[in-house]
Short mmCIF file of C-alpha atoms in Angstrom, two decimals:
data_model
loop_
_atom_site.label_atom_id
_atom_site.label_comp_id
_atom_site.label_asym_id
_atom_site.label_seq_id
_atom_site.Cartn_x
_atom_site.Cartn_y
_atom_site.Cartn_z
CA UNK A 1 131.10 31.66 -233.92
CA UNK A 2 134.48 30.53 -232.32
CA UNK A 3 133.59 26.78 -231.40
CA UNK A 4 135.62 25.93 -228.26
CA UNK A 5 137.58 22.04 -228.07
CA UNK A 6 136.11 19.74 -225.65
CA UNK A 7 139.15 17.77 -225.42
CA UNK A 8 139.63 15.37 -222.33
CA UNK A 9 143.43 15.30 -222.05
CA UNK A 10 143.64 17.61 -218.68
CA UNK A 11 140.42 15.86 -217.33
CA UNK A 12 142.27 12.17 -218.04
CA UNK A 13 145.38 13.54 -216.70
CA UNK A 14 144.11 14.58 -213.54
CA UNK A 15 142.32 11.40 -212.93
CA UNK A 16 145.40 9.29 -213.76
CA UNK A 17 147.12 11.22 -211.32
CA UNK A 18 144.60 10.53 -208.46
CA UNK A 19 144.44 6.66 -210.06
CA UNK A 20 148.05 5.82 -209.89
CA UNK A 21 148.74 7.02 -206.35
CA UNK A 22 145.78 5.25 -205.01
CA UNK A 23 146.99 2.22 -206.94
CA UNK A 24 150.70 2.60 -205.32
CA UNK A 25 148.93 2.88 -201.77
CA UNK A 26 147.26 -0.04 -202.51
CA UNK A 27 149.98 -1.76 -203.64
CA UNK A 28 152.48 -0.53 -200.54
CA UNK A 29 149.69 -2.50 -198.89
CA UNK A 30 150.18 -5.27 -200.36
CA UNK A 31 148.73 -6.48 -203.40
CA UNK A 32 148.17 -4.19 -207.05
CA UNK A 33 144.50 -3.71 -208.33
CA UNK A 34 144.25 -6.33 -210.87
CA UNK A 35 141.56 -6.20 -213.75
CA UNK A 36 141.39 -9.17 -215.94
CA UNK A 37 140.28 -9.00 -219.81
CA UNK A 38 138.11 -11.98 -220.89
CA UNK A 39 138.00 -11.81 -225.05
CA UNK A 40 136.35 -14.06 -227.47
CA UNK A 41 136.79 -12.69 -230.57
CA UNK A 42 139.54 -12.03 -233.43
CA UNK A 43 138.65 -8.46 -234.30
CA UNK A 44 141.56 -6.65 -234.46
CA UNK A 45 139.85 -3.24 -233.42
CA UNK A 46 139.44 -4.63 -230.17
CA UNK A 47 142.93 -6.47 -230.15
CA UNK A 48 144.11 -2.94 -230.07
CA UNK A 49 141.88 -1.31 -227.75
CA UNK A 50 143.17 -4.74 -225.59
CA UNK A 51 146.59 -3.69 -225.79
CA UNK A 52 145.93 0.31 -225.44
CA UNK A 53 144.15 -0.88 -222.22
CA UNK A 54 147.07 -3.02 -220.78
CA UNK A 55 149.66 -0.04 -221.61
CA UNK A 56 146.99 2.15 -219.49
CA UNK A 57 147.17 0.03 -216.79
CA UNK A 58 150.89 -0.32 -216.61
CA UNK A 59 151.36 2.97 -216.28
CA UNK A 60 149.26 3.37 -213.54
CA UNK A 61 150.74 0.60 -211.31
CA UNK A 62 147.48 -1.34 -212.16
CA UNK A 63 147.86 -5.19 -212.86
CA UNK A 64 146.08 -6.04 -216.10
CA UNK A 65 145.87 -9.90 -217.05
CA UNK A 66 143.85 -10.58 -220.44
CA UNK A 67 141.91 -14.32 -220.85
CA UNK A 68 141.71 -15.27 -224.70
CA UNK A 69 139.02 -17.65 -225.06
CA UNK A 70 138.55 -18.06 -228.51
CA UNK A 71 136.65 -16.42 -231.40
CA UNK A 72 134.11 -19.69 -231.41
CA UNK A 73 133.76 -19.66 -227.44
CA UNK A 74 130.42 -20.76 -226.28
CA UNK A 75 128.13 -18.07 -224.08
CA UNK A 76 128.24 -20.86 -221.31
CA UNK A 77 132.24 -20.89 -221.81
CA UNK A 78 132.23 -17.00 -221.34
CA UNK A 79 130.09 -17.42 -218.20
CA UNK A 80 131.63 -19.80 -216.43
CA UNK A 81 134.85 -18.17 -216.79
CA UNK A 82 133.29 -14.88 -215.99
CA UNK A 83 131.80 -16.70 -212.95
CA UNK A 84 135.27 -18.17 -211.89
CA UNK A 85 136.74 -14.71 -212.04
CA UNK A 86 134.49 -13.25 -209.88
CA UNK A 87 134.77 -15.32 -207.11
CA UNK A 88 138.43 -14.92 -207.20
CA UNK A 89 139.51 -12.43 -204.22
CA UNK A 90 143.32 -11.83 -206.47
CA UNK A 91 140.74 -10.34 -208.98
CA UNK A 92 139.76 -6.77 -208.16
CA UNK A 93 137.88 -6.27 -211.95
CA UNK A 94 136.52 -7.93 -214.75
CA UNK A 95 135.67 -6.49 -218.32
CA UNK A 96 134.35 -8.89 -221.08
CA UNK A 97 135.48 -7.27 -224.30
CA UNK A 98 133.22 -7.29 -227.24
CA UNK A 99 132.30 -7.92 -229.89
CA UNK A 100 131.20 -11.60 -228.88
CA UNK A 101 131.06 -14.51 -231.02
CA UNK A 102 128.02 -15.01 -233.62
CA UNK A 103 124.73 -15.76 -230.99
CA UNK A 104 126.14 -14.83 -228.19
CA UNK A 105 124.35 -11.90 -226.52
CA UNK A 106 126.18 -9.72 -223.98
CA UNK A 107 123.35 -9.13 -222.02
CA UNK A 108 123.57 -13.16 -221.26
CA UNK A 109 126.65 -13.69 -220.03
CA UNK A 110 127.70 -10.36 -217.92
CA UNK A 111 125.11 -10.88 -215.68
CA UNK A 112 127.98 -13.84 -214.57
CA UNK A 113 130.54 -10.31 -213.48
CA UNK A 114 130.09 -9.59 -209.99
CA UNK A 115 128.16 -6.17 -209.48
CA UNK A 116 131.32 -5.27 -207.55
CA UNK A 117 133.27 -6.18 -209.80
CA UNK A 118 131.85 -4.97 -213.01
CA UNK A 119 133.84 -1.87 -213.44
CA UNK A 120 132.42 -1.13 -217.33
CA UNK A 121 128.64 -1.30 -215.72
CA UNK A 122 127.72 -3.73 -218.71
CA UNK A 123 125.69 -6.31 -216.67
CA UNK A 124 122.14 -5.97 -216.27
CA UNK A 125 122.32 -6.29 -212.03
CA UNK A 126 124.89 -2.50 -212.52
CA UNK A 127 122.73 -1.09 -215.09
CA UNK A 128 119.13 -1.72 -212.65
CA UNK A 129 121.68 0.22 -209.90
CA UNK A 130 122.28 2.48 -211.89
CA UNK A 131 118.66 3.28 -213.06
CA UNK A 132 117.74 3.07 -209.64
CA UNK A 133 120.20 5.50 -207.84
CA UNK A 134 122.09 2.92 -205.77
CA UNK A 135 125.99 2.88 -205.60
CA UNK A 136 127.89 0.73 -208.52
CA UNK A 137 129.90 1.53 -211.77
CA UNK A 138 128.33 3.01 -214.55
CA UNK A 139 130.00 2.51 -217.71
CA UNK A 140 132.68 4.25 -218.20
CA UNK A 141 131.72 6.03 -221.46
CA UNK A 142 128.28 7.12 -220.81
CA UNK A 143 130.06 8.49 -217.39
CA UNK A 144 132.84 10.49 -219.89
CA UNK A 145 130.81 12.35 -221.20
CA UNK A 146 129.11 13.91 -218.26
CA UNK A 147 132.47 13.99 -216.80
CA UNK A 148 134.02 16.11 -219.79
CA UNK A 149 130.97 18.32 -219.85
CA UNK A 150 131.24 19.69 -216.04
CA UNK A 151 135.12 19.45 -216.55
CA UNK A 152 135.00 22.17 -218.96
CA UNK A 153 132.14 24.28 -216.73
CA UNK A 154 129.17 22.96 -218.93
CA UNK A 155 125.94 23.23 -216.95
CA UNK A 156 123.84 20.51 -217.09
CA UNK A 157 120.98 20.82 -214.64
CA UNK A 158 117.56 22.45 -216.52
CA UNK A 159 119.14 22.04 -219.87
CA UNK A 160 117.76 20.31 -222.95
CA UNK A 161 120.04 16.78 -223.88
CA UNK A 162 119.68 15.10 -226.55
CA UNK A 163 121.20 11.54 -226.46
CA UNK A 164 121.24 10.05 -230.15
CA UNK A 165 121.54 6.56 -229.81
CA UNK A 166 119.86 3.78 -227.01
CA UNK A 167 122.13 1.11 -226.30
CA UNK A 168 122.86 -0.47 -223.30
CA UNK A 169 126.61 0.31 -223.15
CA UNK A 170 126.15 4.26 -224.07
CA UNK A 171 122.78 5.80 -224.81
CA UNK A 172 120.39 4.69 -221.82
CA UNK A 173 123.43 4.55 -218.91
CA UNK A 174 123.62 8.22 -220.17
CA UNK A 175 120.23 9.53 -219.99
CA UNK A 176 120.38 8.15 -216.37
CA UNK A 177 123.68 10.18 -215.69
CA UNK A 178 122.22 12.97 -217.07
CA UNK A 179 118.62 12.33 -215.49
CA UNK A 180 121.04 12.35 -211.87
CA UNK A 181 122.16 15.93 -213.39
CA UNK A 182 118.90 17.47 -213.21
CA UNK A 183 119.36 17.43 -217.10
CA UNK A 184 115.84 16.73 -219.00
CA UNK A 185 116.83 14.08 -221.56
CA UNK A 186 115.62 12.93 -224.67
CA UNK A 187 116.90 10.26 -226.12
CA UNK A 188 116.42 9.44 -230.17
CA UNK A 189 117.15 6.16 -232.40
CA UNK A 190 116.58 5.45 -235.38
CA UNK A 191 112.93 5.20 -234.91
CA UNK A 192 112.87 9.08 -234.40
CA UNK A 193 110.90 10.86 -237.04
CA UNK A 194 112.82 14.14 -237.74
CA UNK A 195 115.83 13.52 -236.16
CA UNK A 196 117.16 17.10 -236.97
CA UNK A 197 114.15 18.77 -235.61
CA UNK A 198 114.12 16.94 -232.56
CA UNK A 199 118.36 17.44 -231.92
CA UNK A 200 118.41 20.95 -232.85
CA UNK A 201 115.79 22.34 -230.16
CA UNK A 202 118.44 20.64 -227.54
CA UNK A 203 120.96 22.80 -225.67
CA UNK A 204 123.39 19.59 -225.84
CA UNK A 205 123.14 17.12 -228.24
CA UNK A 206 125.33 13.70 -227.54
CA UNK A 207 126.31 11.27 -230.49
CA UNK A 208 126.39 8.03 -229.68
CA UNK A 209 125.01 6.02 -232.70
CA UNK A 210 128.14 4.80 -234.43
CA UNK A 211 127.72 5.82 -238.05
CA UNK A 212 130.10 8.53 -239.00
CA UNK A 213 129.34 11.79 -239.79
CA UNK A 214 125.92 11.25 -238.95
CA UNK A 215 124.64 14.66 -237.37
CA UNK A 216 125.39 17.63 -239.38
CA UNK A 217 124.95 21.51 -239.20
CA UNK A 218 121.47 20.75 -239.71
CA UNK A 219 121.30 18.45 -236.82
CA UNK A 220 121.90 21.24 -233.84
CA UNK A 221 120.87 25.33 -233.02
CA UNK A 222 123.00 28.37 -233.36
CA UNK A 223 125.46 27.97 -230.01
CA UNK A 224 124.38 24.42 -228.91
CA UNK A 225 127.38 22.21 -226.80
CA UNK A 226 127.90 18.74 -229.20
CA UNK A 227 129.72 15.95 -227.77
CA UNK A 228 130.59 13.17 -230.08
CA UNK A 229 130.98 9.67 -228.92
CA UNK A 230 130.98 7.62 -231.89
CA UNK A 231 134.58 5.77 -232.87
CA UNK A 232 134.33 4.88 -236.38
CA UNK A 233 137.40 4.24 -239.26
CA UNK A 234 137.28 6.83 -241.75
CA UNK A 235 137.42 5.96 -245.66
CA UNK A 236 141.66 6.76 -245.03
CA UNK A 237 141.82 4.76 -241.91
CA UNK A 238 141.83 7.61 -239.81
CA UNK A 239 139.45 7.31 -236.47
CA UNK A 240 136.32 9.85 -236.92
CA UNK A 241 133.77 10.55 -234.55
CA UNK A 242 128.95 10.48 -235.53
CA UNK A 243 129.78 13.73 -235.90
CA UNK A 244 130.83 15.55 -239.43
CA UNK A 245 133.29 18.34 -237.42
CA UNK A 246 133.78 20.31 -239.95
CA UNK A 247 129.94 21.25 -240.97
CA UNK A 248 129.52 21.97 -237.16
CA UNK A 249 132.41 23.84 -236.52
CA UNK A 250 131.37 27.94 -236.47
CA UNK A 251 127.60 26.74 -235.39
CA UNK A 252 128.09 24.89 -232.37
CA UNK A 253 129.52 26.38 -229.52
CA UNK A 254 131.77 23.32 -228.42
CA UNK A 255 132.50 20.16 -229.61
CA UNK A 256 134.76 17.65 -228.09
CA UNK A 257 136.93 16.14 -231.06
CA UNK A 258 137.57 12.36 -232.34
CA UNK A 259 139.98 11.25 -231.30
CA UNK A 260 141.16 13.07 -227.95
CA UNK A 261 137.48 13.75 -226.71
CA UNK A 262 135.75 11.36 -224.62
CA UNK A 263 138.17 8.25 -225.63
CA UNK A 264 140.54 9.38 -223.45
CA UNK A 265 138.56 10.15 -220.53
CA UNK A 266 136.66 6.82 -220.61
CA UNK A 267 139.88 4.95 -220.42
CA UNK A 268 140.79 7.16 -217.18
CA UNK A 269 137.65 6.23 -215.95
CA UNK A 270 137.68 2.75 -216.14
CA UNK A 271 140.89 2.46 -214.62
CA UNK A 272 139.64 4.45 -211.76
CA UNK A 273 137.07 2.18 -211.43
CA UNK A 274 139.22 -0.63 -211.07
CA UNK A 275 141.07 0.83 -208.10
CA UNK A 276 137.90 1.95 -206.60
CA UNK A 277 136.90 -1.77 -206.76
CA UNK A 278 140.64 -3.10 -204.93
CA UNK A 279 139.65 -0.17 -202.33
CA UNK A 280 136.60 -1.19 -201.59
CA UNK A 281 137.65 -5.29 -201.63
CA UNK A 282 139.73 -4.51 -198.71
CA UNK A 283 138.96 -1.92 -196.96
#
């Protein structure tokens, strides 16, 4: 079987295209959207993602300031600055990079973003929106992948998902997407007893667990779509995705590739997001 490239370059062009002319109107009107990046931490994975983020934002006539507070910041140092940024009207959106320093749990300090403001959907207030139906951000990830999916004319309502993986930032904000797609959704951790019996009587199976090369042939039926979310540095460095590729490759009938997949689209999406947030500031 000929397995067919979910790749989300067209999908993140497109959306670029829309971003950075709504981000010139708003701009012509006065002030650029302006997303500030509050980090506490020295990891230099997310020192790049950092920079890939301000180079996004440049290019789409987005403002992008980034807040360094320190590897050893305290959680009520991230809050108050979180706080103090969202009550700022020259601040359109806020996005507290992780990882955090030791004890500090995300879910206690970005419930200090602004709902409106919160244009990753990390705090608890735009996750309970989300699981309830009501208008805010998702995050930006969970909403790639659905995104990708439909972009390439994958149906979603009545089929089978299979969401391995349950965190805040990817697995549940997904099943909800999905859930709004008419999708049935099950979602598996590492609590699931026979993970590849449960994954391979899916229609779509989603990685999201962050352990490379996790699901294999074994993990997914003859013709099944498998969309890989995981990021994770390969023994030469390289960036590989939950998913080993090459045992699913010839099984599966699609499978969006690491890098170039989702990555790409999620960054689109976040961007929008930020310029959906200016719009809707002052409007």
């Amino acid at each position: 079987m000929d397995t067919t490239s979910l790749t989300g370059k067209d999908l993140a062009a497109a959306l670029n295209a829309d971003t950075a002319q709504r981000a010139t109107a708003r701009t012509a009107q006065g002030a650029a959207p302006r997303l500030v990046l509050v980090v506490a931490n020295d990891d230099p994975a997310s020192g790049w993602y950092v920079k890939s983020l301000q180079r996004a934002a440049e290019r789409l006539a987005i403002a992008c300031d980034t807040v360094d507070l320190g590897a050893d910041a305290s959680a009520d140092t991230i809050r108050a600055e979180l706080t103090a940024l969202s009550a700022d009207p020259a601040v359109d959106g806020v996005m507290l990079q992780t990882p955090l320093p030791a004890g500090v749990a995300l879910a206690d300090v970005s419930s200090a973003i602004a709902a409106a403001k919160d244009v990753d959907g990390v705090s608890p207030q735009s996750l309970g929106l989300l699981a309830a139906g009501l208008p805010g951000f998702p995050p930006a990830t969970s909403q790639a992948v659905v995104e990708l999916a439909k972009s390439h004319g994958i149906p979603l309502a009545g089929r089978h998902v299979a969401v391995v993986g349950r965190s805040n930032v990817v697995g549940k904000p997904l099943a909800q997407l999905l859930l709004a797609e008419n999708a049935t959704v099950t979602v598996c951790h590492s609590r699931t007893t026979d993970l590849p019996a449960v994954t391979s009587a899916a229609d779509i199976v989603v990685a999201a667990v962050g352990r490379a090369g996790l699901l294999t042939a074994a993990h997914i039926r003859e013709g099944a779509v498998v969309l890989d979310v995981g990021t994770n540095e390969g023994p030469d460095g390289k960036i590989v995705g939950d998913v080993d590729a090459d045992s699913v490759r010839g099984k599966a009938s699609a499978l969006s590739p690491v890098p170039g997949g989702i990555g790409p689209v999620t960054t689109a999406l976040l961007m929008r997001h930020v310029v959906e947030a200016a719009e809707a500031a002052h409007s």
